[in-house]
Coordinates of C-alpha atoms in Angstrom, one line a residue:
X195 CA 24.5 -3.9 28.4
X196 CA 27.6 -4.0 26.1
X197 CA 26.1 -1.8 22.7
X198 CA 25.8 -4.0 19.6
X199 CA 24.4 -2.9 16.5
X200 CA 20.1 -4.1 15.9
X201 CA 19.2 -4.3 11.5
X202 CA 16.1 -3.3 10.4
X203 CA 16.0 -5.0 7.2
X204 CA 12.4 -1.8 5.4
X205 CA 11.1 0.7 7.0
X206 CA 6.9 -0.1 6.5
X207 CA 4.3 -0.8 10.0
X208 CA 6.1 -3.1 11.4
X209 CA 10.3 -1.7 11.3
X210 CA 9.3 2.4 11.9
X211 CA 7.5 0.9 14.8
X212 CA 10.4 -1.6 15.3
X213 CA 12.5 1.4 15.1
X214 CA 10.7 4.0 16.9
X215 CA 9.9 1.6 20.0
X216 CA 13.7 1.1 20.4
X217 CA 15.1 4.1 20.4
X218 CA 12.6 4.9 22.8
X219 CA 14.0 2.5 24.9
X220 CA 17.5 2.1 24.9
X221 CA 18.2 5.6 24.1
X222 CA 21.6 4.7 22.2
X223 CA 22.1 2.0 24.1
X224 CA 23.0 0.0 21.3
X225 CA 23.3 0.5 18.0
X226 CA 20.4 0.8 15.8
X227 CA 20.1 0.8 12.2
X228 CA 17.2 0.5 9.5
X229 CA 18.1 -0.6 6.6
X230 CA 15.5 0.7 3.8
X231 CA 15.4 2.1 0.0
X232 CA 14.4 5.3 0.9
X233 CA 14.6 7.5 3.6
X234 CA 10.5 7.8 4.0
X235 CA 8.1 5.3 6.0
X236 CA 4.8 5.6 3.3
X237 CA 2.2 5.8 5.3
X238 CA -0.1 3.8 2.3
X239 CA -3.7 4.0 3.5
X240 CA -3.8 6.9 1.7
X241 CA -2.0 6.5 -1.7
X242 CA -4.7 6.2 -3.4
X243 CA -5.8 9.3 -2.5
X244 CA -2.3 10.6 -4.1
X245 CA -3.4 9.0 -7.3
X246 CA -6.2 11.1 -6.8
X247 CA -4.9 14.4 -6.6
X248 CA -6.4 15.1 -3.6
X249 CA -3.2 15.2 -2.0
X250 CA 0.5 15.6 -2.0
X251 CA 3.1 13.3 -2.2
X252 CA 5.2 14.0 0.7
X253 CA 1.9 14.6 2.6
X254 CA 2.1 10.8 2.9
X255 CA 5.8 10.1 3.3
X256 CA 7.2 10.8 6.5
X257 CA 11.5 11.6 6.7
X258 CA 13.4 8.6 8.4
X259 CA 15.9 10.6 9.4
X260 CA 13.7 13.1 10.9
X261 CA 11.0 11.2 12.9
X262 CA 13.7 8.6 14.5
X263 CA 16.5 10.4 15.1
X264 CA 18.8 8.5 17.0
X265 CA 18.7 5.2 14.3
X266 CA 20.8 5.3 11.7
X267 CA 19.6 5.2 8.1
X268 CA 21.2 3.5 5.3
X269 CA 20.7 3.6 1.4
X270 CA 19.7 0.0 -0.5
X271 CA 17.6 -2.9 -0.7
X272 CA 18.7 -5.6 0.8
X273 CA 19.1 -8.0 -1.9
X274 CA 20.5 -11.5 1.2
X275 CA 21.2 -12.3 3.9
X276 CA 23.6 -14.4 5.3
X277 CA 22.1 -16.1 8.3
X278 CA 25.9 -18.4 10.0
X279 CA 27.6 -15.3 9.6
X280 CA 25.6 -12.5 11.3
X281 CA 26.2 -10.2 8.1
X282 CA 23.6 -9.3 5.1
X283 CA 24.7 -7.8 1.6
X284 CA 22.4 -4.7 -0.3
X285 CA 23.5 -2.2 -3.1
X286 CA 22.6 1.4 -2.4
X287 CA 20.9 3.7 -4.6
X288 CA 23.8 4.2 -7.0
X289 CA 24.6 0.5 -7.7
X290 CA 27.5 -0.5 -4.9
X291 CA 26.5 -3.5 -3.6
X292 CA 27.9 -3.5 0.4
X293 CA 27.6 -6.1 3.8
X294 CA 26.1 -4.8 7.4
X295 CA 26.8 -7.0 10.0
X296 CA 24.0 -7.3 12.7
X297 CA 23.9 -8.2 16.3
X298 CA 20.5 -9.1 16.0
X299 CA 18.0 -8.8 13.4
X300 CA 14.4 -7.5 12.1
X301 CA 13.2 -9.5 8.9
X302 CA 10.2 -6.2 8.4
X303 CA 11.0 -7.0 4.8
X304 CA 6.8 -6.1 3.4
X305 CA 4.7 -7.0 1.0
X306 CA 5.0 -7.3 -3.5
X307 CA 2.1 -7.9 -5.5
X308 CA 0.2 -10.0 -5.9
X309 CA 0.5 -11.7 -9.6
X310 CA -1.8 -14.1 -11.2
X311 CA -1.1 -16.3 -13.5
X312 CA -3.4 -14.3 -17.2
X313 CA -2.6 -13.7 -20.1
X314 CA -1.2 -9.8 -21.1
X315 CA -1.0 -9.2 -17.4
X316 CA 2.2 -7.9 -16.7
X317 CA 2.2 -6.5 -19.4
X318 CA -0.7 -3.7 -19.3
X319 CA -1.8 -3.3 -16.2
X320 CA -0.4 -1.1 -13.5
X321 CA -0.1 -2.2 -9.4
X322 CA -1.1 0.1 -6.2
X323 CA 2.0 -0.9 -3.9
X324 CA 4.6 2.1 -3.7
X325 CA 4.4 5.2 -4.4
X326 CA 5.4 5.8 -8.3
X327 CA 2.5 4.1 -9.0
X328 CA 0.5 6.1 -7.5
X329 CA 2.2 9.2 -9.5
X330 CA 2.4 7.4 -12.7
X331 CA -1.1 6.6 -11.8
X332 CA -2.4 9.7 -11.4
X333 CA -1.0 11.4 -14.9
X334 CA -1.9 8.4 -16.9
X335 CA -5.7 9.0 -16.0
X336 CA -4.9 12.7 -16.1
X337 CA -3.0 12.2 -19.8
X338 CA -6.0 9.7 -20.7
X339 CA -8.8 12.6 -20.0
X340 CA -7.0 15.6 -22.1
X341 CA -6.1 12.7 -25.0
X342 CA -10.4 11.7 -25.1
X343 CA -11.3 15.5 -24.8
X344 CA -9.5 15.7 -28.4
X345 CA -10.2 12.0 -29.5
X346 CA -12.7 12.5 -32.8
X347 CA -13.6 8.9 -32.4
X348 CA -15.9 7.9 -30.0
X349 CA -14.9 5.0 -29.2
X350 CA -11.0 6.0 -28.7
X351 CA -13.1 8.0 -27.3
X352 CA -14.7 6.2 -24.3
X353 CA -11.9 3.0 -24.0
X354 CA -10.4 6.0 -22.5
X355 CA -11.9 7.1 -20.5
X356 CA -12.9 3.6 -19.2
X357 CA -9.9 2.7 -16.4
X358 CA -10.9 -0.9 -14.5
X359 CA -9.5 -1.9 -11.3
X360 CA -9.4 -5.5 -10.7
X361 CA -9.5 -6.6 -7.3
X362 CA -12.3 -5.5 -4.2
X363 CA -10.7 -5.4 -1.7
X364 CA -9.5 -2.7 0.9
X365 CA -6.9 -0.8 -2.2
X366 CA -9.5 -1.8 -5.1
X367 CA -12.1 0.0 -3.6
X368 CA -11.3 3.3 -2.2
X369 CA -8.2 3.4 -5.5
X370 CA -12.7 3.2 -7.4
X371 CA -14.4 5.1 -5.5
X372 CA -11.5 8.4 -5.8
X373 CA -11.1 7.6 -9.1
X374 CA -14.3 8.4 -10.2
X375 CA -14.5 11.8 -8.1
X376 CA -11.4 12.6 -9.6
X377 CA -11.8 11.1 -13.4
X378 CA -15.5 13.4 -13.1
X379 CA -14.1 16.7 -12.0
X380 CA -11.2 16.8 -14.4
X381 CA -14.1 16.3 -17.7
X382 CA -16.7 19.1 -16.2
X383 CA -12.8 20.9 -16.1
X384 CA -12.4 19.0 -19.6
X385 CA -15.9 20.3 -21.3
X386 CA -15.8 23.9 -21.1
X387 CA -12.9 23.9 -23.9
X388 CA -14.0 23.6 -27.4
X389 CA -14.4 19.9 -28.0
X390 CA -14.6 18.9 -25.0
X391 CA -16.6 15.6 -25.3
X392 CA -19.6 13.1 -26.6
X393 CA -21.9 13.5 -24.1
X394 CA -22.5 9.0 -23.6
X395 CA -18.1 10.2 -23.4
X396 CA -18.9 10.4 -19.4
X397 CA -15.0 8.4 -17.5
X398 CA -16.6 4.6 -16.7
X399 CA -15.2 3.2 -13.7
X400 CA -15.3 -0.8 -13.7
X401 CA -14.7 -2.4 -10.2
X402 CA -13.7 -6.3 -10.6
X403 CA -13.5 -9.1 -8.1
X404 CA -14.3 -13.2 -8.5
X405 CA -15.7 -13.2 -5.1
X406 CA -19.9 -12.2 -4.4
X407 CA -19.1 -8.9 -2.3
X408 CA -16.8 -6.4 -1.9
X409 CA -14.8 -6.3 0.3
X410 CA -13.9 -10.2 1.4
X411 CA -13.3 -11.3 4.8
X412 CA -14.1 -7.3 6.1
X413 CA -17.0 -6.8 7.8
X414 CA -20.4 -7.6 5.9
X415 CA -22.4 -4.1 6.7
X416 CA -19.0 -2.3 6.2
X417 CA -19.1 -4.3 2.0
X418 CA -22.8 -3.1 1.9
X419 CA -22.1 0.5 2.2
X420 CA -19.8 0.2 0.3
X421 CA -21.6 -0.8 -2.4
X422 CA -24.3 1.4 -2.3
X423 CA -21.9 3.8 -2.4
X424 CA -19.8 3.4 -5.0
X425 CA -22.8 2.1 -7.1
X426 CA -24.4 5.5 -6.3
X427 CA -21.4 6.6 -7.3
X428 CA -21.6 5.5 -11.2
X429 CA -19.5 2.9 -10.1
X430 CA -20.0 0.1 -11.9
X431 CA -19.4 -3.1 -8.8
X432 CA -19.4 -6.8 -11.5
X433 CA -18.9 -9.4 -8.9
X434 CA -18.4 -13.2 -9.5
X435 CA -16.7 -11.7 -12.4
X436 CA -12.4 -11.4 -13.5
X437 CA -10.3 -10.5 -16.2
X438 CA -9.0 -13.6 -19.1
X439 CA -6.6 -12.0 -20.8
X440 CA -5.0 -7.6 -21.1
X441 CA -4.0 -6.5 -24.0
X442 CA -2.1 -2.2 -24.5
X443 CA -7.0 -1.8 -26.3
X444 CA -8.3 -3.6 -23.5
X445 CA -9.7 -6.0 -21.0
X446 CA -10.8 -9.8 -22.2
X447 CA -13.4 -10.8 -18.1
X448 CA -14.5 -14.6 -17.6
X449 CA -17.7 -13.7 -18.6
X450 CA -16.7 -13.7 -22.5
X451 CA -16.9 -9.5 -22.6
X452 CA -14.2 -7.1 -24.1
X453 CA -13.7 -4.0 -22.6
X454 CA -11.6 -1.6 -24.2
X455 CA -9.5 0.3 -22.2
X456 CA -6.3 1.5 -21.8
X457 CA -6.6 1.2 -17.9
X458 CA -5.9 -2.0 -16.5
X459 CA -5.6 -1.0 -12.4
X460 CA -4.0 -4.1 -10.4
X461 CA -5.0 -4.8 -7.1
X462 CA -5.6 -8.2 -6.6
X463 CA -3.9 -8.9 -3.4
X464 CA -0.1 -9.0 -1.7
X465 CA 2.7 -11.2 -1.8
X466 CA 5.5 -11.4 0.8
X467 CA 9.0 -9.1 -0.4
X468 CA 10.9 -12.6 -2.5
X469 CA 13.5 -11.9 0.0
X470 CA 12.0 -14.3 2.5
X471 CA 12.1 -16.5 -0.6
X472 CA 16.2 -17.0 -0.8
X473 CA 16.1 -17.1 3.3
X474 CA 15.3 -21.2 3.0
X475 CA 14.1 -21.0 6.0
X476 CA 10.4 -22.5 7.1
X477 CA 7.2 -20.6 4.7
X478 CA 3.5 -21.0 5.1
X479 CA 2.2 -19.5 1.5
X480 CA 5.6 -17.2 1.4
X481 CA 5.7 -15.6 4.6
X482 CA 8.3 -16.6 6.9
X483 CA 7.1 -18.6 10.2
X484 CA 8.4 -17.4 13.0
X485 CA 7.1 -18.1 17.0
X486 CA 4.3 -15.6 19.1
X487 CA 7.4 -14.6 19.8
X488 CA 8.1 -13.4 17.1
X489 CA 10.9 -15.0 17.5
X490 CA 12.7 -17.6 13.3
X491 CA 12.8 -20.6 15.0
X492 CA 16.5 -22.1 15.4
X493 CA 17.2 -18.2 15.6
X494 CA 17.4 -16.9 18.5
X495 CA 18.9 -12.8 16.9
X496 CA 16.9 -13.1 13.8
X497 CA 13.1 -11.8 14.6
X498 CA 10.6 -10.8 11.0
X499 CA 7.3 -9.3 11.7
X500 CA 4.3 -7.8 9.1
X501 CA 3.0 -9.6 5.5
X502 CA 6.3 -11.1 5.2
X503 CA 6.3 -12.6 8.3
X504 CA 3.3 -16.4 9.2
X505 CA 2.1 -14.9 13.3
X506 CA -0.1 -16.7 15.0
X507 CA -2.6 -15.8 15.5
X508 CA -3.2 -16.7 19.7
X509 CA -6.8 -14.8 19.2
X510 CA -7.9 -18.1 16.2
X511 CA -5.4 -20.8 17.1
X512 CA -4.8 -22.7 14.4
X513 CA -4.3 -19.2 11.7
X514 CA -2.3 -16.3 11.1
X515 CA -2.3 -13.0 11.4
X516 CA -3.9 -11.6 8.5
X517 CA -1.8 -8.8 6.4
X518 CA -2.7 -5.3 7.4
X519 CA -0.7 -1.8 8.6
X520 CA -2.8 -3.4 11.7
X521 CA -1.3 -6.1 12.5
X522 CA 2.2 -4.8 11.3
X523 CA 2.5 -0.9 14.1
X524 CA 1.1 -3.6 16.8
X525 CA 4.9 -6.4 16.2
X526 CA 6.6 -4.3 15.4
X527 CA 6.4 -2.6 18.8
X528 CA 6.4 -6.1 19.9
X529 CA 9.4 -7.5 18.5
X530 CA 11.3 -4.4 19.8
X531 CA 10.5 -5.1 23.1
X532 CA 11.2 -9.2 23.1
X533 CA 14.1 -7.0 21.4
X534 CA 15.0 -5.9 24.5
X535 CA 14.2 -8.8 26.2
X536 CA 16.8 -10.8 24.5
X537 CA 19.5 -8.5 26.0
X538 CA 18.2 -9.0 29.7
X539 CA 16.0 -5.8 29.5
X540 CA 12.5 -7.0 30.5
X541 CA 10.3 -9.9 29.5
X542 CA 9.3 -11.0 26.1
X543 CA 5.7 -11.1 25.6
X544 CA 3.6 -13.4 23.0
X545 CA 2.1 -10.9 20.3
X546 CA -1.6 -11.0 20.8
X547 CA -4.1 -8.0 18.9
X548 CA -7.1 -8.1 18.0
X549 CA -8.8 -6.5 15.5
X550 CA -10.4 -3.3 15.9
X551 CA -11.8 -2.5 13.6
X552 CA -12.1 -0.8 9.9
X553 CA -12.1 2.3 8.1
X554 CA -12.2 2.8 4.0
X555 CA -12.6 5.9 2.9
X556 CA -15.0 7.1 0.0
X557 CA -14.2 9.5 -1.5
X558 CA -16.2 13.5 -0.1
X559 CA -17.6 13.3 3.3
X560 CA -18.3 9.5 2.6
X561 CA -16.2 6.2 4.1
X562 CA -17.5 3.6 6.3
X563 CA -16.2 2.5 9.5
X564 CA -16.5 -0.2 11.9
X565 CA -14.2 1.4 14.7
X566 CA -14.8 -1.2 18.3
X567 CA -17.9 -3.1 16.1
X568 CA -19.7 -0.7 15.4
X569 CA -21.1 0.0 12.2
X570 CA -20.6 4.3 10.9
X571 CA -21.1 5.4 7.0
X572 CA -21.5 8.7 5.6
X573 CA -20.1 11.9 7.5
X574 CA -19.8 10.8 10.9
X575 CA -17.7 7.8 9.1
X576 CA -15.5 10.4 7.7
X577 CA -14.8 11.9 10.0
X578 CA -14.1 8.6 11.7
X579 CA -12.0 8.5 9.5
X580 CA -9.9 10.7 9.3
X581 CA -9.7 10.9 12.6
X582 CA -8.3 7.5 12.5
X583 CA -5.4 8.5 9.3
X584 CA -4.6 11.5 11.6
X585 CA -3.9 9.9 14.9
X586 CA -1.9 6.7 13.4
X587 CA 0.4 8.8 11.3
X588 CA 4.3 9.7 12.4
X589 CA 4.1 13.2 11.0
X590 CA 2.4 15.1 8.8
X591 CA -0.5 15.9 9.8
X592 CA -1.3 19.6 9.7
X593 CA -0.3 19.2 6.5
X594 CA -2.3 17.1 5.8
X595 CA -4.9 18.7 6.9
X596 CA -4.5 21.2 5.1
X597 CA -4.7 19.0 1.7
X598 CA -8.1 18.5 3.0
X599 CA -9.9 21.3 4.2
X600 CA -8.3 23.3 0.8
X601 CA -9.8 20.0 -1.1
X602 CA -13.0 21.1 0.7
X603 CA -13.2 24.0 -0.5
X604 CA -10.8 24.7 -4.1
X605 CA -11.1 22.7 -6.8
X606 CA -8.5 19.9 -7.0
X607 CA -4.7 20.4 -8.4
X608 CA -4.7 18.1 -11.9
X609 CA -1.3 18.0 -13.8
X610 CA 0.8 15.8 -15.5
X611 CA 4.3 16.1 -13.6
X612 CA 5.5 12.9 -16.3
X613 CA 8.4 12.0 -14.6
X614 CA 7.6 8.8 -14.6
X615 CA 6.3 6.7 -17.8
X616 CA 3.9 3.1 -17.7
X617 CA 8.7 0.8 -17.9
X618 CA 9.1 3.0 -14.8
X619 CA 6.6 0.8 -13.9
X620 CA 6.4 -2.6 -13.9
X621 CA 3.3 -5.1 -11.4
X622 CA 6.3 -8.0 -11.6
X623 CA 8.8 -5.9 -9.3
X624 CA 10.2 -6.5 -6.5
X625 CA 10.1 -3.5 -5.2
X626 CA 7.0 -1.3 -5.9
X627 CA 8.9 1.9 -3.3
X628 CA 11.3 2.7 -6.4
X629 CA 11.0 3.0 -9.4
X630 CA 12.7 1.6 -12.3
X631 CA 15.5 3.7 -14.1
X632 CA 16.8 3.2 -17.8
X633 CA 20.5 2.3 -17.8

């Protein structure tokens, strides 16, 4: 096999696993290039704990150069693909446009925040798809509690201590669960000051979803456990409810109720990266159509997997695999094996995988999990959940475990870093993994 270049676009679950598998098996027989805006792999499932001040940002950010020593890392945002010329164009962090040729291309560009045509949402909501949004949200939550503690107007105090999460899926449920514990802790700290906060201004969290239950699409027992824990903790779970309009002073619900708030957190779901639309290839609900071998039809040198790819679900004929980290991780391995097969090393295999269950971290010692279909809740589920995350992370395991251990015995740190503002993390962005810079 002559040395050729394999270019992987995106270092999410699918891209990282593709690069890792290829680097281990090819052993330098081909040049593996990973193009990504940042120099780290983000372990997205633990991002709610970053926004709640439980984990530090670097704990869930795994160095690409440090864990993929045989992979060439190129920092850049890909904005064009020339399928006939076998090259990609990208912009590096300093704004210089460059191009890169390839022999094999793997598109694992992932997904961005899903938008709905609701007035005011794009201007007043914050998403939850990247590190900048999590860091901004942590600062914002801390700031609102501090401002509320010194607000002379009770109505202003209540608005600043009200947090509305839209979307009761996996992400929204965890954000609300961890967020409520975080703000309760902050409120107790400020209550010890001279000003304090009114007794009726305790942090209020609302979790909205147009579906009839939390975690729609997941196992019903998981949903029941999560719903019970959330309500007991004080989160207002509103099913069959969504936002009709958002303003700087609050949100108007589809029930006609207006909720004064300064915090609208958008977790309604994801959509494929906009790069997919620019390719001019067949798509399914915005996802690039591939065959069961993760090949793009008509382009044997191009592969795609993860959230950006519509991968046939061989366990459910006629359907496509869900946009989950579990599928993306395993598709990355399959893509790597099939790329090697395209060079005559081994045989290609179709992607076929059934979900092994899900875990939902609800903060503290509470969690919901159904490994291999076995429903678990409470501390046992929490142990399973944390064990799963530690096993799935490609690095930083000891540091994450240490943070969890410290949180069990120490008061969590809650300070505003002030490095990002709302302008830096727009909801309507094609790059949630990077903060928008002025100028």
